[in-house]
Every structure is written in structure tokens, then in C-alpha cells.
Amino acid sequence: MLFRFLFLIFIFLLIEVYAYQAFKTLLKTKWALLTYQGLSLLILVFIIYSFTQFDRSVGQTRYTLITLGLMLLVYLPKIVVTLVMLGEDIFRLLFGTVRYFTQSSSESFLPERRKFISQIGLGLAAVPFLSLIYGMTVGKYNYKVIKQRIFFPDLPVAFDGFTITQISDVHSGSFDNPEKINYAIDLINEQKADMILFTGDIVNTHAKEMHPWIESFNRIKSYKYGKFSVLGNHDYGEYVTWSSQEAKDKNFQDIKNLYGDIGFELLLNEHRFIEKDGQRIALVGVENWGRNFKQAGDLNKATANLSESDFKILMSHDPSHWEYEVKKHPKNVHLTLSGHTHGMQFGIEIPGFFKWSPAQYMYKQWAGLYEEFGRYVYVNRGFGFHAYPGRVGIMPEITVIQLKKGEKLA
């Protein structure tokens, strides 16, 4: 534990030293450098103090969101500067070593640091700095409607063209702008889908987080074929310390009730038949099942009495469930709808050309549509935000999926 702490201190000092060296090339006056040093120290003290005051009985708050946002805003750009200048120092060391053994020179062993390298580092650091500011001011509520058409050879004819709106990962405890939330609800209602599905995480931890937003979410219109939901990992209250098991159980029951309070039927390892023109599909909902999170989902129980030939849509919050259990399940689940990853709320997306996020190093399926063995999973990028109070490149999503009968188009 002590070694980890000392190593962390060393890394912070290294970052601060390199950042200071870079800023010295821009800040020419002594008072400017002293101001920079003073601000850096104050921010570091504030961040350390804030983390020491974290209350595990409360969990994430607006204060912790601000703290994490500030830490990323300050230190991610400084890390970029450090990497650039560290790279230059490695070059200087190698060059100096070669010169020492191959030339007789009275010059200093290490070449002087080049000013333009520091300026390049600062210029590169401006990219994450400005991006993070954008993400915290605009990106977190920059809702995108993403439409996805999926073809199935065995889709019942009556459901050809059937549309589903999906939302996921609301994390209502992070919201701070009623106007933006109501705008998002208007976007949901504008899609005029046949059914709406909510794939979990209505809160960060506590049921009371949703209370100020119930009226807004009750504005989601009625759907001819229903409004259904499942639980996400945050809905279980696993990430805080409770005063008693009774308090935790009461909060969990209150969270389950919240889904009903906003008009959604919560499916807990069970299924419902959706009927249209004399034909039907099965909508299956499981509790959370995650490789590294709570595993309360029971797909066998949820699909009991369903045959392999029944057309099935599964709501399962964590896409790792699809990877490790669903895609090869003998009951043949045609389409799984998930969320959970948020796309890490950070990445780059150029639709149809390029998609990257740190999330891809933790989840094989992390945003959008994936297919194996003729079975599909769609991973929603999330409606809300958690931990980092913003979104950069990976925007909040409202998904509209259209089911089509036939073979997948080339």
C-alpha cells in the first residue's frame, strides 16, 4: 500500500515538473510562473482533500462529479505534455550517449531542450483540454438519435418494419439541467416507435436521485406495444456502504418501484409475448449480469417455456452477458439490447469510417451493433453520464431500431 502511494506521488511530481518546464517557455515573467505554480498547488490540494472526504455511505454527488471533472481537465493535458517532453528527454539521452562515445566534444553531454518541442506539447495538450471543457458544458446533453435497421430471415411477417426505441443508463443523480432533459424526452416522443425499452441504470445509487425527474420522464408517451425495462448494475446499490441490510433492501425496492413510477414494466428474469396481427415475438428481460459486476440475471429462467424457434428480443444491461452466455445460448436469442459501457463517455466516432474509445479495451462490444452466429447485440451509448460529468466524442444516445424480415443487405 505504501509503495503504491509513493509511486503515485512520484508520478504526480513527474507530471508537474514536466508541465512546469513546458509552461516556462510561454510564461516569461516571474509573477506569471508563480501564479501558475500557486494555482497548480491549490488544485492538487483541493483534489486530494476532496477524495479524502469521499463518503461511501453517500456515493457520487455533484461535488464528486466536479472534482473528477477538474482532475481530468487539469491532468490529462499535463500528461500529454509530459509524454511529449519525456520522449524528447529519451532522445536527448540517446543522442548524448552516442555523441559521448563516438565524438570528442567539449559540449554538454545532454543537448539543450528544444523550445519548439515544449510548444508542440502544449499545443497537443490544448486538444484534450478544450475537448473536456466542451464535454462538460455541451457534450453531456448533446443527444443523438441513432437509427438502426436489422434484418432477420425468421422474423414473423407481422413484425416486418416494427420499431423499437431504446434508452439506457439514465443515471438521473448526475442531471443538473431540466431544460435539456425535457428536450431529450421530446426527442424520444418524436420517434413514434411501436415500443420503448429501457435497459437499466435509472440512478447512480439512491432511489431519491430520480425523484426530481419523475415528472419529466412521465412525459414519455404511451406506446401501442408497451414500455418495458430491466435493471442495471447501479440499480442494486452495490457501490456504497449502507447503515444496514434493511436500508439497502428498501432502497433496492424503491428503485424497482421507480420504473413503474415512470410507466415502465420491469422484467425480472421473465418474458412477455408481444402480439401483432395474430403473430407474436417474445420480449425477454433479465436482471443485471456482468462479468465483473453483479450476476443476478438468469437467462434460463427468463426463457423458460420458450422454444428455439420463437423470435426473441432480450434486454440485458451489460453486453458482456451477450459475449459470455447469450450469443451461444441454445434458446437462440435473435437480438439483445444492452447499454452499460457509455462508450466511456470519451472517444472518436466518424459514422461509417472510424470508431475508437478506451471502452473497447474492456468490452468486446461497447457501442453500436455487433453480430455473431446470426445473432445480434446492440449496445446503447447511454442517455446520461456518470463519474466524468461530460461526454467527448461519444454522445448521449436515443436508439431507434427497425426490425426487417429478410437477409442482411451486403
PDB file of C-alpha atoms in Angstrom, residues 126-255:
ATOM      1  CA  ALA A 126      -4.876  22.039 -25.783  1.00  0.00           C
ATOM      2  CA  VAL A 127      -6.865  19.364 -27.666  1.00  0.00           C
ATOM      3  CA  PRO A 128      -7.965  17.313 -24.611  1.00  0.00           C
ATOM      4  CA  PHE A 129      -8.284  20.498 -22.531  1.00  0.00           C
ATOM      5  CA  LEU A 130     -10.760  22.119 -24.930  1.00  0.00           C
ATOM      6  CA  SER A 131     -12.488  18.790 -25.601  1.00  0.00           C
ATOM      7  CA  LEU A 132     -13.077  18.173 -21.900  1.00  0.00           C
ATOM      8  CA  ILE A 133     -14.496  21.676 -21.451  1.00  0.00           C
ATOM      9  CA  TYR A 134     -16.822  21.070 -24.388  1.00  0.00           C
ATOM     10  CA  GLY A 135     -17.822  17.700 -22.961  1.00  0.00           C
ATOM     11  CA  MET A 136     -18.752  19.198 -19.587  1.00  0.00           C
ATOM     12  CA  THR A 137     -20.657  22.175 -20.998  1.00  0.00           C
ATOM     13  CA  VAL A 138     -22.235  20.921 -24.222  1.00  0.00           C
ATOM     14  CA  GLY A 139     -21.424  17.285 -24.928  1.00  0.00           C
ATOM     15  CA  LYS A 140     -23.169  15.734 -21.929  1.00  0.00           C
ATOM     16  CA  TYR A 141     -26.569  16.859 -23.237  1.00  0.00           C
ATOM     17  CA  ASN A 142     -25.823  16.667 -26.973  1.00  0.00           C
ATOM     18  CA  TYR A 143     -28.394  13.928 -27.606  1.00  0.00           C
ATOM     19  CA  LYS A 144     -28.189  11.958 -30.829  1.00  0.00           C
ATOM     20  CA  VAL A 145     -30.947   9.850 -32.348  1.00  0.00           C
ATOM     21  CA  ILE A 146     -29.299   6.808 -33.945  1.00  0.00           C
ATOM     22  CA  LYS A 147     -31.420   4.684 -36.281  1.00  0.00           C
ATOM     23  CA  GLN A 148     -30.517   1.061 -36.930  1.00  0.00           C
ATOM     24  CA  ARG A 149     -32.224  -1.389 -39.301  1.00  0.00           C
ATOM     25  CA  ILE A 150     -31.633  -5.095 -38.608  1.00  0.00           C
ATOM     26  CA  PHE A 151     -32.669  -7.985 -40.880  1.00  0.00           C
ATOM     27  CA  PHE A 152     -33.841 -11.391 -39.674  1.00  0.00           C
ATOM     28  CA  PRO A 153     -34.867 -14.231 -42.029  1.00  0.00           C
ATOM     29  CA  ASP A 154     -37.194 -15.742 -39.416  1.00  0.00           C
ATOM     30  CA  LEU A 155     -38.884 -12.545 -38.210  1.00  0.00           C
ATOM     31  CA  PRO A 156     -42.669 -13.039 -38.178  1.00  0.00           C
ATOM     32  CA  VAL A 157     -44.168 -11.206 -41.167  1.00  0.00           C
ATOM     33  CA  ALA A 158     -46.462  -9.114 -38.974  1.00  0.00           C
ATOM     34  CA  PHE A 159     -43.375  -7.542 -37.343  1.00  0.00           C
ATOM     35  CA  ASP A 160     -41.658  -6.528 -40.576  1.00  0.00           C
ATOM     36  CA  GLY A 161     -40.973  -2.798 -40.037  1.00  0.00           C
ATOM     37  CA  PHE A 162     -41.660  -2.926 -36.268  1.00  0.00           C
ATOM     38  CA  THR A 163     -39.776  -0.137 -34.486  1.00  0.00           C
ATOM     39  CA  ILE A 164     -38.268  -0.047 -31.001  1.00  0.00           C
ATOM     40  CA  THR A 165     -36.931   2.990 -29.177  1.00  0.00           C
ATOM     41  CA  GLN A 166     -34.189   2.120 -26.700  1.00  0.00           C
ATOM     42  CA  ILE A 167     -32.806   4.247 -23.893  1.00  0.00           C
ATOM     43  CA  SER A 168     -30.269   3.142 -21.311  1.00  0.00           C
ATOM     44  CA  ASP A 169     -28.131   4.358 -18.418  1.00  0.00           C
ATOM     45  CA  VAL A 170     -30.132   7.385 -17.358  1.00  0.00           C
ATOM     46  CA  HIS A 171     -28.084   7.986 -14.178  1.00  0.00           C
ATOM     47  CA  SER A 172     -30.559  10.610 -13.007  1.00  0.00           C
ATOM     48  CA  GLY A 173     -28.417  11.529  -9.996  1.00  0.00           C
ATOM     49  CA  SER A 174     -25.981  13.267 -12.348  1.00  0.00           C
ATOM     50  CA  PHE A 175     -28.522  15.560 -14.050  1.00  0.00           C
ATOM     51  CA  ASP A 176     -28.374  19.312 -13.491  1.00  0.00           C
ATOM     52  CA  ASN A 177     -30.412  20.829 -16.346  1.00  0.00           C
ATOM     53  CA  PRO A 178     -34.205  20.229 -16.519  1.00  0.00           C
ATOM     54  CA  GLU A 179     -34.494  22.039 -19.843  1.00  0.00           C
ATOM     55  CA  LYS A 180     -32.063  19.652 -21.526  1.00  0.00           C
ATOM     56  CA  ILE A 181     -33.748  16.585 -20.034  1.00  0.00           C
ATOM     57  CA  ASN A 182     -37.152  17.718 -21.275  1.00  0.00           C
ATOM     58  CA  TYR A 183     -35.612  18.333 -24.698  1.00  0.00           C
ATOM     59  CA  ALA A 184     -34.380  14.722 -24.691  1.00  0.00           C
ATOM     60  CA  ILE A 185     -37.839  13.469 -23.711  1.00  0.00           C
ATOM     61  CA  ASP A 186     -39.274  15.413 -26.649  1.00  0.00           C
ATOM     62  CA  LEU A 187     -36.762  13.678 -28.930  1.00  0.00           C
ATOM     63  CA  ILE A 188     -37.883  10.289 -27.608  1.00  0.00           C
ATOM     64  CA  ASN A 189     -41.547  11.124 -28.271  1.00  0.00           C
ATOM     65  CA  GLU A 190     -40.798  12.384 -31.783  1.00  0.00           C
ATOM     66  CA  GLN A 191     -39.606   8.941 -32.904  1.00  0.00           C
ATOM     67  CA  LYS A 192     -43.119   7.458 -32.918  1.00  0.00           C
ATOM     68  CA  ALA A 193     -41.887   3.890 -32.388  1.00  0.00           C
ATOM     69  CA  ASP A 194     -44.097   0.884 -31.664  1.00  0.00           C
ATOM     70  CA  MET A 195     -42.467   0.075 -28.333  1.00  0.00           C
ATOM     71  CA  ILE A 196     -39.886   1.577 -25.952  1.00  0.00           C
ATOM     72  CA  LEU A 197     -37.306  -0.355 -23.928  1.00  0.00           C
ATOM     73  CA  PHE A 198     -35.166   0.969 -21.082  1.00  0.00           C
ATOM     74  CA  THR A 199     -32.104  -1.183 -20.393  1.00  0.00           C
ATOM     75  CA  GLY A 200     -31.246  -0.168 -16.842  1.00  0.00           C
ATOM     76  CA  ASP A 201     -29.369   2.204 -14.532  1.00  0.00           C
ATOM     77  CA  ILE A 202     -32.112   4.670 -13.657  1.00  0.00           C
ATOM     78  CA  VAL A 203     -29.959   6.107 -10.814  1.00  0.00           C
ATOM     79  CA  ASN A 204     -26.332   6.181  -9.682  1.00  0.00           C
ATOM     80  CA  THR A 205     -27.154   4.632  -6.303  1.00  0.00           C
ATOM     81  CA  HIS A 206     -30.108   6.079  -4.397  1.00  0.00           C
ATOM     82  CA  ALA A 207     -33.763   5.982  -5.393  1.00  0.00           C
ATOM     83  CA  LYS A 208     -34.214   9.597  -4.290  1.00  0.00           C
ATOM     84  CA  GLU A 209     -31.942  10.740  -7.138  1.00  0.00           C
ATOM     85  CA  MET A 210     -34.805  10.123  -9.570  1.00  0.00           C
ATOM     86  CA  HIS A 211     -37.492  11.947  -7.607  1.00  0.00           C
ATOM     87  CA  PRO A 212     -36.899  15.404  -9.186  1.00  0.00           C
ATOM     88  CA  TRP A 213     -37.101  13.845 -12.676  1.00  0.00           C
ATOM     89  CA  ILE A 214     -40.165  11.607 -12.410  1.00  0.00           C
ATOM     90  CA  GLU A 215     -42.461  14.273 -13.856  1.00  0.00           C
ATOM     91  CA  SER A 216     -40.151  14.760 -16.857  1.00  0.00           C
ATOM     92  CA  PHE A 217     -39.908  11.039 -17.606  1.00  0.00           C
ATOM     93  CA  ASN A 218     -43.648  10.628 -17.207  1.00  0.00           C
ATOM     94  CA  ARG A 219     -43.884  12.791 -20.312  1.00  0.00           C
ATOM     95  CA  ILE A 220     -42.703   9.788 -22.339  1.00  0.00           C
ATOM     96  CA  LYS A 221     -45.837   8.901 -24.251  1.00  0.00           C
ATOM     97  CA  SER A 222     -47.696   5.590 -24.170  1.00  0.00           C
ATOM     98  CA  TYR A 223     -46.689   3.001 -26.757  1.00  0.00           C
ATOM     99  CA  LYS A 224     -49.070   0.649 -28.514  1.00  0.00           C
ATOM    100  CA  TYR A 225     -46.937  -2.375 -27.688  1.00  0.00           C
ATOM    101  CA  GLY A 226     -45.728  -1.256 -24.299  1.00  0.00           C
ATOM    102  CA  LYS A 227     -42.935   0.273 -22.225  1.00  0.00           C
ATOM    103  CA  PHE A 228     -40.571  -2.246 -20.647  1.00  0.00           C
ATOM    104  CA  SER A 229     -37.367  -2.089 -18.614  1.00  0.00           C
ATOM    105  CA  VAL A 230     -34.690  -4.099 -16.821  1.00  0.00           C
ATOM    106  CA  LEU A 231     -32.275  -3.312 -14.008  1.00  0.00           C
ATOM    107  CA  GLY A 232     -28.691  -2.143 -14.427  1.00  0.00           C
ATOM    108  CA  ASN A 233     -25.736  -2.698 -12.125  1.00  0.00           C
ATOM    109  CA  HIS A 234     -26.156   0.705 -10.434  1.00  0.00           C
ATOM    110  CA  ASP A 235     -29.761  -0.076  -9.530  1.00  0.00           C
ATOM    111  CA  TYR A 236     -28.689  -2.562  -6.855  1.00  0.00           C
ATOM    112  CA  GLY A 237     -26.967  -0.041  -4.571  1.00  0.00           C
ATOM    113  CA  GLU A 238     -23.755  -2.055  -4.574  1.00  0.00           C
ATOM    114  CA  TYR A 239     -21.302   0.849  -4.633  1.00  0.00           C
ATOM    115  CA  VAL A 240     -21.921   2.490  -1.263  1.00  0.00           C
ATOM    116  CA  THR A 241     -21.789   1.451   2.382  1.00  0.00           C
ATOM    117  CA  TRP A 242     -25.242   1.063   3.916  1.00  0.00           C
ATOM    118  CA  SER A 243     -26.175   1.564   7.543  1.00  0.00           C
ATOM    119  CA  SER A 244     -27.995  -1.773   7.485  1.00  0.00           C
ATOM    120  CA  GLN A 245     -29.127  -4.516   5.116  1.00  0.00           C
ATOM    121  CA  GLU A 246     -32.696  -3.295   5.667  1.00  0.00           C
ATOM    122  CA  ALA A 247     -31.772   0.171   4.353  1.00  0.00           C
ATOM    123  CA  LYS A 248     -30.137  -1.347   1.285  1.00  0.00           C
ATOM    124  CA  ASP A 249     -33.118  -3.620   0.638  1.00  0.00           C
ATOM    125  CA  LYS A 250     -35.556  -0.724   0.980  1.00  0.00           C
ATOM    126  CA  ASN A 251     -33.552   1.382  -1.474  1.00  0.00           C
ATOM    127  CA  PHE A 252     -33.499  -1.518  -3.958  1.00  0.00           C
ATOM    128  CA  GLN A 253     -37.260  -1.939  -3.706  1.00  0.00           C
ATOM    129  CA  ASP A 254     -37.741   1.824  -4.116  1.00  0.00           C
ATOM    130  CA  ILE A 255     -35.566   1.747  -7.256  1.00  0.00           C
TER     131      ILE A 255
END
